[in-house]
mmCIF file of C-alpha atoms in Angstrom:
data_model
loop_
_atom_site.group_PDB
_atom_site.id
_atom_site.type_symbol
_atom_site.label_atom_id
_atom_site.label_comp_id
_atom_site.label_asym_id
_atom_site.label_seq_id
_atom_site.Cartn_x
_atom_site.Cartn_y
_atom_site.Cartn_z
ATOM 1 C CA UNK O 1 -18.706 172.770 75.817
ATOM 2 C CA UNK O 2 -16.164 170.501 74.897
ATOM 3 C CA UNK O 3 -17.230 167.038 75.607
ATOM 4 C CA UNK O 4 -20.710 165.613 74.920
ATOM 5 C CA UNK O 5 -23.900 165.699 76.824
ATOM 6 C CA UNK O 6 -24.510 163.118 79.602
ATOM 7 C CA UNK O 7 -27.994 161.834 79.315
ATOM 8 C CA UNK O 8 -29.411 160.434 82.749
ATOM 9 C CA UNK O 9 -33.409 161.438 81.874
ATOM 10 C CA UNK O 10 -35.448 158.069 82.686
ATOM 11 C CA UNK O 11 -36.126 158.251 78.546
ATOM 12 C CA UNK O 12 -35.322 159.067 75.905
ATOM 13 C CA UNK O 13 -32.084 157.344 76.997
ATOM 14 C CA UNK O 14 -28.790 156.436 74.947
ATOM 15 C CA UNK O 15 -28.987 154.742 71.894
ATOM 16 C CA UNK O 16 -26.382 152.864 71.281
ATOM 17 C CA UNK O 17 -23.868 152.928 68.140
ATOM 18 C CA UNK O 18 -25.269 149.717 67.021
ATOM 19 C CA UNK O 19 -28.530 150.590 67.003
ATOM 20 C CA UNK O 20 -27.877 154.098 65.538
ATOM 21 C CA UNK O 21 -25.610 152.543 62.500
ATOM 22 C CA UNK O 22 -28.749 150.035 61.830
ATOM 23 C CA UNK O 23 -31.272 152.831 61.586
ATOM 24 C CA UNK O 24 -29.202 154.405 58.938
ATOM 25 C CA UNK O 25 -30.596 153.172 56.101
ATOM 26 C CA UNK O 26 -31.962 154.606 52.492
ATOM 27 C CA UNK O 27 -35.446 154.329 51.963
ATOM 28 C CA UNK O 28 -37.290 151.314 50.976
ATOM 29 C CA UNK O 29 -40.406 150.112 49.597
ATOM 30 C CA UNK O 30 -42.414 148.921 52.703
ATOM 31 C CA UNK O 31 -44.885 146.954 49.758
ATOM 32 C CA UNK O 32 -41.731 144.903 48.493
ATOM 33 C CA UNK O 33 -41.589 141.322 48.517
ATOM 34 C CA UNK O 34 -39.015 141.232 50.902
ATOM 35 C CA UNK O 35 -40.365 143.571 53.469
ATOM 36 C CA UNK O 36 -41.677 140.814 55.478
ATOM 37 C CA UNK O 37 -38.404 139.257 55.842
ATOM 38 C CA UNK O 38 -38.084 142.253 58.465
ATOM 39 C CA UNK O 39 -41.384 142.823 60.446
ATOM 40 C CA UNK O 40 -42.218 139.426 60.528
ATOM 41 C CA UNK O 41 -39.135 138.250 63.013
ATOM 42 C CA UNK O 42 -39.417 141.194 64.786
ATOM 43 C CA UNK O 43 -42.659 140.644 65.751
ATOM 44 C CA UNK O 44 -41.755 136.831 66.586
ATOM 45 C CA UNK O 45 -38.823 138.153 68.812
ATOM 46 C CA UNK O 46 -40.930 140.690 70.427
ATOM 47 C CA UNK O 47 -42.997 137.923 71.817
ATOM 48 C CA UNK O 48 -39.751 137.000 73.611
ATOM 49 C CA UNK O 49 -38.948 140.127 75.521
ATOM 50 C CA UNK O 50 -42.735 140.637 76.641
ATOM 51 C CA UNK O 51 -42.336 137.021 77.972
ATOM 52 C CA UNK O 52 -45.576 135.759 75.648
ATOM 53 C CA UNK O 53 -46.039 132.399 73.985
ATOM 54 C CA UNK O 54 -49.738 132.700 73.440
ATOM 55 C CA UNK O 55 -50.112 136.609 72.936
ATOM 56 C CA UNK O 56 -49.501 138.526 69.844
ATOM 57 C CA UNK O 57 -47.435 141.373 69.703
ATOM 58 C CA UNK O 58 -47.791 145.056 67.746
ATOM 59 C CA UNK O 59 -46.124 147.948 66.697
ATOM 60 C CA UNK O 60 -47.399 151.204 65.896
ATOM 61 C CA UNK O 61 -45.419 154.443 64.529
ATOM 62 C CA UNK O 62 -46.381 156.446 67.442
ATOM 63 C CA UNK O 63 -45.965 156.677 71.486
ATOM 64 C CA UNK O 64 -46.748 155.035 74.590
ATOM 65 C CA UNK O 65 -49.044 157.131 75.398
ATOM 66 C CA UNK O 66 -50.815 156.453 72.183
ATOM 67 C CA UNK O 67 -50.230 152.796 73.260
ATOM 68 C CA UNK O 68 -52.954 153.306 76.221
ATOM 69 C CA UNK O 69 -55.248 154.740 73.779
ATOM 70 C CA UNK O 70 -54.898 151.805 71.361
ATOM 71 C CA UNK O 71 -55.417 149.049 74.176
ATOM 72 C CA UNK O 72 -58.773 151.132 75.619
ATOM 73 C CA UNK O 73 -60.523 152.005 71.940
ATOM 74 C CA UNK O 74 -59.788 148.326 70.611
ATOM 75 C CA UNK O 75 -60.658 145.969 73.745
ATOM 76 C CA UNK O 76 -63.265 148.500 75.470
ATOM 77 C CA UNK O 77 -66.703 150.224 74.564
ATOM 78 C CA UNK O 78 -67.191 153.896 75.226
ATOM 79 C CA UNK O 79 -68.857 154.415 78.829
ATOM 80 C CA UNK O 80 -66.940 151.293 80.023
ATOM 81 C CA UNK O 81 -65.617 151.835 83.557
ATOM 82 C CA UNK O 82 -62.149 151.627 84.100
ATOM 83 C CA UNK O 83 -60.369 151.670 87.478
ATOM 84 C CA UNK O 84 -56.898 153.285 87.870
ATOM 85 C CA UNK O 85 -54.927 154.258 90.884
ATOM 86 C CA UNK O 86 -53.077 157.608 90.558
ATOM 87 C CA UNK O 87 -50.113 157.805 92.432
ATOM 88 C CA UNK O 88 -47.666 159.664 89.820
ATOM 89 C CA UNK O 89 -47.631 162.180 86.666
ATOM 90 C CA UNK O 90 -48.242 159.232 84.384
ATOM 91 C CA UNK O 91 -51.090 157.538 85.764
ATOM 92 C CA UNK O 92 -52.792 160.668 85.993
ATOM 93 C CA UNK O 93 -52.135 161.259 82.546
ATOM 94 C CA UNK O 94 -53.601 157.638 81.717
ATOM 95 C CA UNK O 95 -56.465 158.625 83.518
ATOM 96 C CA UNK O 96 -56.809 161.587 81.699
ATOM 97 C CA UNK O 97 -56.946 160.160 78.266
ATOM 98 C CA UNK O 98 -59.374 157.828 79.542
ATOM 99 C CA UNK O 99 -61.988 160.514 80.685
ATOM 100 C CA UNK O 100 -61.353 162.246 77.077
ATOM 101 C CA UNK O 101 -62.080 158.989 75.319
ATOM 102 C CA UNK O 102 -65.472 158.784 77.015
ATOM 103 C CA UNK O 103 -64.655 156.235 79.723
ATOM 104 C CA UNK O 104 -66.238 156.220 83.084
ATOM 105 C CA UNK O 105 -63.017 156.528 84.754
ATOM 106 C CA UNK O 106 -62.877 155.261 88.487
ATOM 107 C CA UNK O 107 -59.559 157.202 90.421
ATOM 108 C CA UNK O 108 -58.545 156.234 93.887
ATOM 109 C CA UNK O 109 -55.528 158.312 95.235
ATOM 110 C CA UNK O 110 -52.455 157.254 96.535
ATOM 111 C CA UNK O 111 -49.631 158.968 98.177
ATOM 112 C CA UNK O 112 -46.751 159.655 95.812
ATOM 113 C CA UNK O 113 -44.133 157.147 96.610
ATOM 114 C CA UNK O 114 -46.115 154.566 96.810
ATOM 115 C CA UNK O 115 -48.020 151.873 94.206
ATOM 116 C CA UNK O 116 -51.161 149.944 93.798
ATOM 117 C CA UNK O 117 -52.653 149.059 96.804
ATOM 118 C CA UNK O 118 -53.409 145.006 96.301
ATOM 119 C CA UNK O 119 -55.497 144.799 99.568
ATOM 120 C CA UNK O 120 -57.845 147.659 98.661
ATOM 121 C CA UNK O 121 -57.862 146.961 95.010
ATOM 122 C CA UNK O 122 -59.153 143.465 96.086
ATOM 123 C CA UNK O 123 -61.958 144.719 98.341
ATOM 124 C CA UNK O 124 -62.951 147.033 95.704
ATOM 125 C CA UNK O 125 -63.248 144.164 92.976
ATOM 126 C CA UNK O 126 -65.165 141.851 95.389
ATOM 127 C CA UNK O 127 -67.733 145.163 95.953
ATOM 128 C CA UNK O 128 -68.245 145.048 92.336
ATOM 129 C CA UNK O 129 -70.527 142.464 92.131
ATOM 130 C CA UNK O 130 -72.367 143.153 88.836
ATOM 131 C CA UNK O 131 -68.548 143.497 87.136
ATOM 132 C CA UNK O 132 -69.266 147.037 86.071
ATOM 133 C CA UNK O 133 -65.586 147.625 86.007
ATOM 134 C CA UNK O 134 -64.279 146.225 83.054
ATOM 135 C CA UNK O 135 -60.903 147.008 82.737
ATOM 136 C CA UNK O 136 -57.979 147.864 85.415
ATOM 137 C CA UNK O 137 -55.411 150.315 84.440
ATOM 138 C CA UNK O 138 -52.371 149.595 86.265
ATOM 139 C CA UNK O 139 -49.060 151.491 86.032
ATOM 140 C CA UNK O 140 -46.055 149.283 86.561
ATOM 141 C CA UNK O 141 -43.418 151.777 86.742
ATOM 142 C CA UNK O 142 -44.387 155.347 87.594
ATOM 143 C CA UNK O 143 -41.508 157.366 86.225
ATOM 144 C CA UNK O 144 -42.227 160.247 87.797
ATOM 145 C CA UNK O 145 -41.987 159.030 91.125
ATOM 146 C CA UNK O 146 -39.664 156.185 90.579
ATOM 147 C CA UNK O 147 -42.065 153.811 91.967
ATOM 148 C CA UNK O 148 -42.893 150.177 90.874
ATOM 149 C CA UNK O 149 -45.912 148.251 91.317
ATOM 150 C CA UNK O 150 -46.821 144.761 91.674
ATOM 151 C CA UNK O 151 -48.830 143.834 88.667
ATOM 152 C CA UNK O 152 -48.442 140.003 89.594
ATOM 153 C CA UNK O 153 -49.948 141.220 92.650
ATOM 154 C CA UNK O 154 -52.733 142.813 90.659
ATOM 155 C CA UNK O 155 -53.748 139.670 88.732
ATOM 156 C CA UNK O 156 -53.551 137.541 91.754
ATOM 157 C CA UNK O 157 -56.121 140.775 93.273
ATOM 158 C CA UNK O 158 -58.348 140.065 90.446
ATOM 159 C CA UNK O 159 -58.590 135.943 90.283
ATOM 160 C CA UNK O 160 -58.805 136.322 93.837
ATOM 161 C CA UNK O 161 -62.007 138.475 93.563
ATOM 162 C CA UNK O 162 -63.319 136.243 90.513
ATOM 163 C CA UNK O 163 -63.100 139.204 88.937
ATOM 164 C CA UNK O 164 -63.430 139.014 84.585
ATOM 165 C CA UNK O 165 -62.026 142.733 84.127
ATOM 166 C CA UNK O 166 -59.075 143.075 81.968
ATOM 167 C CA UNK O 167 -55.688 143.829 83.010
ATOM 168 C CA UNK O 168 -53.746 146.692 80.910
ATOM 169 C CA UNK O 169 -50.280 147.253 82.083
ATOM 170 C CA UNK O 170 -48.358 150.392 81.307
ATOM 171 C CA UNK O 171 -44.922 148.936 81.001
ATOM 172 C CA UNK O 172 -43.371 152.024 78.887
ATOM 173 C CA UNK O 173 -40.315 152.325 81.369
ATOM 174 C CA UNK O 174 -40.383 148.692 82.526
ATOM 175 C CA UNK O 175 -40.750 146.623 79.158
ATOM 176 C CA UNK O 176 -36.858 145.485 78.377
ATOM 177 C CA UNK O 177 -35.494 146.354 81.823
ATOM 178 C CA UNK O 178 -37.516 145.120 84.389
ATOM 179 C CA UNK O 179 -38.938 142.167 84.879
ATOM 180 C CA UNK O 180 -42.051 141.556 82.759
ATOM 181 C CA UNK O 181 -43.615 138.106 82.342
ATOM 182 C CA UNK O 182 -47.157 138.721 80.192
ATOM 183 C CA UNK O 183 -48.567 134.947 80.231
ATOM 184 C CA UNK O 184 -47.097 134.139 83.718
ATOM 185 C CA UNK O 185 -48.735 137.451 84.898
ATOM 186 C CA UNK O 186 -52.286 137.155 83.185
ATOM 187 C CA UNK O 187 -51.568 140.581 81.528
ATOM 188 C CA UNK O 188 -54.402 141.080 79.202
ATOM 189 C CA UNK O 189 -52.614 144.366 77.182
ATOM 190 C CA UNK O 190 -48.816 145.475 77.514
ATOM 191 C CA UNK O 191 -47.662 148.771 76.496
ATOM 192 C CA UNK O 192 -44.144 149.827 75.873
ATOM 193 C CA UNK O 193 -42.129 152.640 74.122
ATOM 194 C CA UNK O 194 -39.496 152.491 72.108
ATOM 195 C CA UNK O 195 -36.940 155.314 73.980
ATOM 196 C CA UNK O 196 -36.546 153.210 77.011
ATOM 197 C CA UNK O 197 -35.789 149.592 77.354
ATOM 198 C CA UNK O 198 -35.932 149.458 74.018
ATOM 199 C CA UNK O 199 -32.889 152.483 73.603
ATOM 200 C CA UNK O 200 -34.383 153.629 70.517
ATOM 201 C CA UNK O 201 -35.622 157.161 69.524
ATOM 202 C CA UNK O 202 -39.339 157.714 70.684
ATOM 203 C CA UNK O 203 -41.564 157.174 68.058
ATOM 204 C CA UNK O 204 -42.652 153.517 68.271
ATOM 205 C CA UNK O 205 -46.151 152.338 70.366
ATOM 206 C CA UNK O 206 -44.959 148.528 71.155
ATOM 207 C CA UNK O 207 -47.720 146.474 72.553
ATOM 208 C CA UNK O 208 -48.495 142.922 73.925
ATOM 209 C CA UNK O 209 -52.249 141.393 73.734
ATOM 210 C CA UNK O 210 -53.313 138.201 75.388
ATOM 211 C CA UNK O 211 -56.130 136.348 73.482
ATOM 212 C CA UNK O 212 -58.476 137.317 76.023
ATOM 213 C CA UNK O 213 -57.877 140.764 74.598
ATOM 214 C CA UNK O 214 -57.972 140.393 70.737
ATOM 215 C CA UNK O 215 -61.100 138.158 71.457
ATOM 216 C CA UNK O 216 -62.714 141.649 73.025
ATOM 217 C CA UNK O 217 -62.297 143.409 70.125
ATOM 218 C CA UNK O 218 -65.134 141.734 68.611
ATOM 219 C CA UNK O 219 -67.410 143.304 71.142
ATOM 220 C CA UNK O 220 -66.016 146.682 70.727
ATOM 221 C CA UNK O 221 -68.216 149.290 69.206
ATOM 222 C CA UNK O 222 -65.576 152.156 69.499
ATOM 223 C CA UNK O 223 -64.636 154.033 66.314
ATOM 224 C CA UNK O 224 -60.830 153.766 65.661
ATOM 225 C CA UNK O 225 -59.171 154.128 62.162
ATOM 226 C CA UNK O 226 -55.550 154.724 62.707
ATOM 227 C CA UNK O 227 -55.465 153.044 65.759
ATOM 228 C CA UNK O 228 -57.479 149.891 64.935
ATOM 229 C CA UNK O 229 -55.997 146.455 65.875
ATOM 230 C CA UNK O 230 -58.180 144.530 63.583
ATOM 231 C CA UNK O 231 -56.462 146.245 60.300
ATOM 232 C CA UNK O 232 -52.867 145.835 61.700
ATOM 233 C CA UNK O 233 -53.362 141.985 62.497
ATOM 234 C CA UNK O 234 -54.932 141.854 58.957
ATOM 235 C CA UNK O 235 -51.228 143.185 57.115
ATOM 236 C CA UNK O 236 -49.239 141.926 59.965
ATOM 237 C CA UNK O 237 -50.301 138.341 59.064
ATOM 238 C CA UNK O 238 -48.732 138.738 55.676
ATOM 239 C CA UNK O 239 -45.377 140.528 57.062
ATOM 240 C CA UNK O 240 -46.942 144.104 56.304
ATOM 241 C CA UNK O 241 -48.910 147.078 58.041
ATOM 242 C CA UNK O 242 -51.566 148.940 56.918
ATOM 243 C CA UNK O 243 -50.132 152.162 56.351
ATOM 244 C CA UNK O 244 -46.654 153.441 55.912
ATOM 245 C CA UNK O 245 -44.102 152.286 58.517
ATOM 246 C CA UNK O 246 -41.086 153.861 59.778
ATOM 247 C CA UNK O 247 -38.584 151.481 58.251
ATOM 248 C CA UNK O 248 -35.680 153.154 59.540
ATOM 249 C CA UNK O 249 -37.115 152.811 63.258
ATOM 250 C CA UNK O 250 -37.696 148.520 62.659
ATOM 251 C CA UNK O 251 -34.436 148.354 61.457
ATOM 252 C CA UNK O 252 -33.564 149.838 64.630
ATOM 253 C CA UNK O 253 -35.321 147.785 66.834
ATOM 254 C CA UNK O 254 -34.492 144.719 65.029
ATOM 255 C CA UNK O 255 -30.748 145.852 65.866
ATOM 256 C CA UNK O 256 -32.334 146.460 69.702
ATOM 257 C CA UNK O 257 -33.682 143.066 70.271
ATOM 258 C CA UNK O 258 -30.667 141.069 68.866
ATOM 259 C CA UNK O 259 -29.002 143.128 71.410
ATOM 260 C CA UNK O 260 -31.250 142.810 74.518
ATOM 261 C CA UNK O 261 -31.831 139.090 73.600
ATOM 262 C CA UNK O 262 -28.084 138.123 73.272
ATOM 263 C CA UNK O 263 -27.625 139.470 76.603
ATOM 264 C CA UNK O 264 -30.594 137.397 78.074
ATOM 265 C CA UNK O 265 -33.478 138.879 79.541
ATOM 266 C CA UNK O 266 -32.848 137.541 83.198
ATOM 267 C CA UNK O 267 -29.360 139.405 82.791
ATOM 268 C CA UNK O 268 -31.028 142.790 81.558
ATOM 269 C CA UNK O 269 -33.202 142.924 84.557
ATOM 270 C CA UNK O 270 -30.135 142.050 86.853
ATOM 271 C CA UNK O 271 -28.141 144.865 85.537
ATOM 272 C CA UNK O 272 -31.297 147.598 85.819
ATOM 273 C CA UNK O 273 -31.349 146.305 89.094
ATOM 274 C CA UNK O 274 -27.479 146.724 90.041
ATOM 275 C CA UNK O 275 -27.347 150.053 88.573
ATOM 276 C CA UNK O 276 -30.581 151.096 90.151
ATOM 277 C CA UNK O 277 -29.290 149.708 93.504
ATOM 278 C CA UNK O 278 -25.582 151.765 93.332
ATOM 279 C CA UNK O 279 -27.784 155.144 92.824
ATOM 280 C CA UNK O 280 -30.095 154.386 95.696
ATOM 281 C CA UNK O 281 -26.491 153.749 98.157
ATOM 282 C CA UNK O 282 -25.625 156.624 96.580
ATOM 283 C CA UNK O 283 -29.193 158.626 97.814
ATOM 284 C CA UNK O 284 -28.414 156.735 101.077
ATOM 285 C CA UNK O 285 -24.664 158.331 101.566
ATOM 286 C CA UNK O 286 -25.887 161.734 100.848
ATOM 287 C CA UNK O 287 -28.393 161.514 103.739
ATOM 288 C CA UNK O 288 -31.112 162.013 100.716
ATOM 289 C CA UNK O 289 -34.456 160.045 100.608
ATOM 290 C CA UNK O 290 -35.912 158.939 97.527
ATOM 291 C CA UNK O 291 -39.641 159.738 96.445
ATOM 292 C CA UNK O 292 -39.745 155.979 96.311
ATOM 293 C CA UNK O 293 -41.466 155.042 99.889
ATOM 294 C CA UNK O 294 -40.051 151.402 101.035
ATOM 295 C CA UNK O 295 -40.375 148.085 98.898
ATOM 296 C CA UNK O 296 -41.507 150.466 96.015
ATOM 297 C CA UNK O 297 -38.278 151.622 94.198
ATOM 298 C CA UNK O 298 -37.857 151.465 90.653
ATOM 299 C CA UNK O 299 -34.889 150.151 88.837
ATOM 300 C CA UNK O 300 -34.821 152.243 85.863
ATOM 301 C CA UNK O 301 -35.393 155.505 87.510
ATOM 302 C CA UNK O 302 -34.923 157.273 90.964
ATOM 303 C CA UNK O 303 -36.413 160.367 92.321
ATOM 304 C CA UNK O 304 -34.558 161.912 95.204
ATOM 305 C CA UNK O 305 -36.039 164.670 97.222
ATOM 306 C CA UNK O 306 -34.059 167.604 98.246
ATOM 307 C CA UNK O 307 -34.216 169.121 101.410
ATOM 308 C CA UNK O 308 -37.570 171.684 102.038
ATOM 309 C CA UNK O 309 -35.301 174.835 101.912
ATOM 310 C CA UNK O 310 -33.578 173.756 98.316
ATOM 311 C CA UNK O 311 -35.415 173.371 94.883
ATOM 312 C CA UNK O 312 -34.794 170.533 93.072
ATOM 313 C CA UNK O 313 -34.266 172.885 89.686
ATOM 314 C CA UNK O 314 -31.848 174.686 90.553
ATOM 315 C CA UNK O 315 -29.928 171.206 90.695
ATOM 316 C CA UNK O 316 -31.056 170.222 87.532
ATOM 317 C CA UNK O 317 -30.376 173.481 86.278
ATOM 318 C CA UNK O 318 -26.792 174.077 87.525
ATOM 319 C CA UNK O 319 -26.010 170.136 85.972
ATOM 320 C CA UNK O 320 -27.072 170.818 82.606
ATOM 321 C CA UNK O 321 -25.420 174.383 82.467
ATOM 322 C CA UNK O 322 -22.397 173.794 84.476
ATOM 323 C CA UNK O 323 -21.589 169.929 84.098
ATOM 324 C CA UNK O 324 -23.579 169.403 80.404
ATOM 325 C CA UNK O 325 -25.626 166.315 82.052
ATOM 326 C CA UNK O 326 -29.131 166.143 81.937
ATOM 327 C CA UNK O 327 -31.431 164.965 84.769
ATOM 328 C CA UNK O 328 -35.152 164.403 84.943
ATOM 329 C CA UNK O 329 -37.407 167.421 86.438
ATOM 330 C CA UNK O 330 -40.325 166.454 89.043
ATOM 331 C CA UNK O 331 -43.529 166.513 87.491
ATOM 332 C CA UNK O 332 -46.857 168.029 88.935
ATOM 333 C CA UNK O 333 -47.260 167.571 92.716
ATOM 334 C CA UNK O 334 -43.105 166.867 93.039
ATOM 335 C CA UNK O 335 -42.090 169.838 90.768
ATOM 336 C CA UNK O 336 -39.362 171.455 92.529
ATOM 337 C CA UNK O 337 -39.359 168.580 95.275
ATOM 338 C CA UNK O 338 -37.173 166.271 93.509
ATOM 339 C CA UNK O 339 -35.000 165.598 90.717
ATOM 340 C CA UNK O 340 -34.332 162.372 88.625
ATOM 341 C CA UNK O 341 -31.261 160.236 87.494
ATOM 342 C CA UNK O 342 -32.539 157.705 85.101
ATOM 343 C CA UNK O 343 -30.406 154.243 84.837
ATOM 344 C CA UNK O 344 -32.342 152.611 81.890
ATOM 345 C CA UNK O 345 -31.198 151.497 78.993
ATOM 346 C CA UNK O 346 -27.372 151.578 77.677
ATOM 347 C CA UNK O 347 -25.582 152.213 80.661
ATOM 348 C CA UNK O 348 -23.102 150.481 82.672
ATOM 349 C CA UNK O 349 -21.607 151.214 86.410
ATOM 350 C CA UNK O 350 -18.893 153.682 84.917
ATOM 351 C CA UNK O 351 -21.800 155.894 83.292
ATOM 352 C CA UNK O 352 -23.768 156.433 86.242
ATOM 353 C CA UNK O 353 -20.711 156.802 88.326
ATOM 354 C CA UNK O 354 -20.499 159.771 86.063
ATOM 355 C CA UNK O 355 -24.382 160.826 86.828
ATOM 356 C CA UNK O 356 -23.460 160.404 90.597
ATOM 357 C CA UNK O 357 -20.570 162.427 90.440
ATOM 358 C CA UNK O 358 -22.299 165.204 88.320
ATOM 359 C CA UNK O 359 -25.066 165.464 90.598
ATOM 360 C CA UNK O 360 -22.484 165.881 93.921
ATOM 361 C CA UNK O 361 -20.916 168.555 92.039
ATOM 362 C CA UNK O 362 -24.524 170.362 90.959
ATOM 363 C CA UNK O 363 -26.167 169.933 94.698
ATOM 364 C CA UNK O 364 -22.418 171.130 96.574
ATOM 365 C CA UNK O 365 -22.840 174.523 94.142
ATOM 366 C CA UNK O 366 -26.010 174.750 95.742
ATOM 367 C CA UNK O 367 -25.419 174.653 99.288
ATOM 368 C CA UNK O 368 -26.429 171.205 99.916
ATOM 369 C CA UNK O 369 -24.925 169.561 103.583
ATOM 370 C CA UNK O 370 -23.410 166.526 101.871
ATOM 371 C CA UNK O 371 -19.460 165.271 101.902
ATOM 372 C CA UNK O 372 -17.915 165.616 98.413
ATOM 373 C CA UNK O 373 -17.067 162.083 97.372
ATOM 374 C CA UNK O 374 -19.468 160.303 99.665
ATOM 375 C CA UNK O 375 -22.117 159.482 97.001
ATOM 376 C CA UNK O 376 -19.353 158.190 94.204
ATOM 377 C CA UNK O 377 -17.741 156.798 96.897
ATOM 378 C CA UNK O 378 -20.566 154.201 97.872
ATOM 379 C CA UNK O 379 -21.512 153.469 94.355
ATOM 380 C CA UNK O 380 -18.008 152.202 93.780
ATOM 381 C CA UNK O 381 -17.841 149.815 96.722
ATOM 382 C CA UNK O 382 -21.365 148.791 95.894
ATOM 383 C CA UNK O 383 -20.311 148.026 91.885
ATOM 384 C CA UNK O 384 -17.180 146.645 92.850
ATOM 385 C CA UNK O 385 -18.118 144.083 94.841
ATOM 386 C CA UNK O 386 -20.914 143.170 92.870
ATOM 387 C CA UNK O 387 -19.007 143.368 89.411
ATOM 388 C CA UNK O 388 -19.068 140.006 87.678
#
């Protein structure tokens, strides 16, 4: 098929040419005297993206899923109780990972399409008089449903209940694209992945830890080796890593940070909101609904519910095979019921207009009762009226 594949999944996202070029480097000695000139500035600039001055950032040659394990096994003890709300596939997977690692996982089911219920959380924390809950595992952005939860609200619930539990935030599809403020929001461990807002290939788990979380490491008896934060911190202090890093990925991360900080984090957040709102305007023009209910919509991905007599998998397949567009599939409970348009990373207005047009064509091919050009027109009007 002529042309290129157009990637509109919520990760991995499109990688800018500047980052690809920065990664195209010969191999080098990661124990050389000059290696700290690469790594140390990266760790400092990550703090600007995580919005922390008092915390510390780390990069592991792994994935966001590994980031869950890093946070839990370094700051907690085996058998500790952790609380999590399940309102999508990634919250479900985080809970399952915690179970496999031997934690006592308290799961509260929430309707898919909503996020963390703050009133329920505060009430549950108040009930926990003996402070058996050691950590709240909060999914900031649930990619499977296109839902963003209120992380500052989670901190307020913890504080209102006077509860000392650690706050862990899964920001894999949020950090670097949706507003996040580690210090201001009182997040103790925040988890990101390289393939979303950082616009890199998958392969780096990028984390931020508060001083409270770092102090908890001394009281953790959890066995760990590769994921040891103590080992990583000891090497990072001198600008090195305890084992072989992916130097091309670090060069890519260096360039990604330069791009993000040059744009300005507030501008990055605003851009993602505009792109997401344009997609939501298109969905409304089609007469369809998003999986995310009112007030929960994500600015990095929109999950679109198909009519009961349609199968979202057919839309995804046609979009890919006929129009060379990659869309996100519905996962687990919403498989076949939704398809997803990712609007995260290196994208602009015209990028999303292409996605909306391709989706319209695929839906029309499958007999959706929509008017050709309706979603595109709604998005065009919004993008034009809000463009700088």
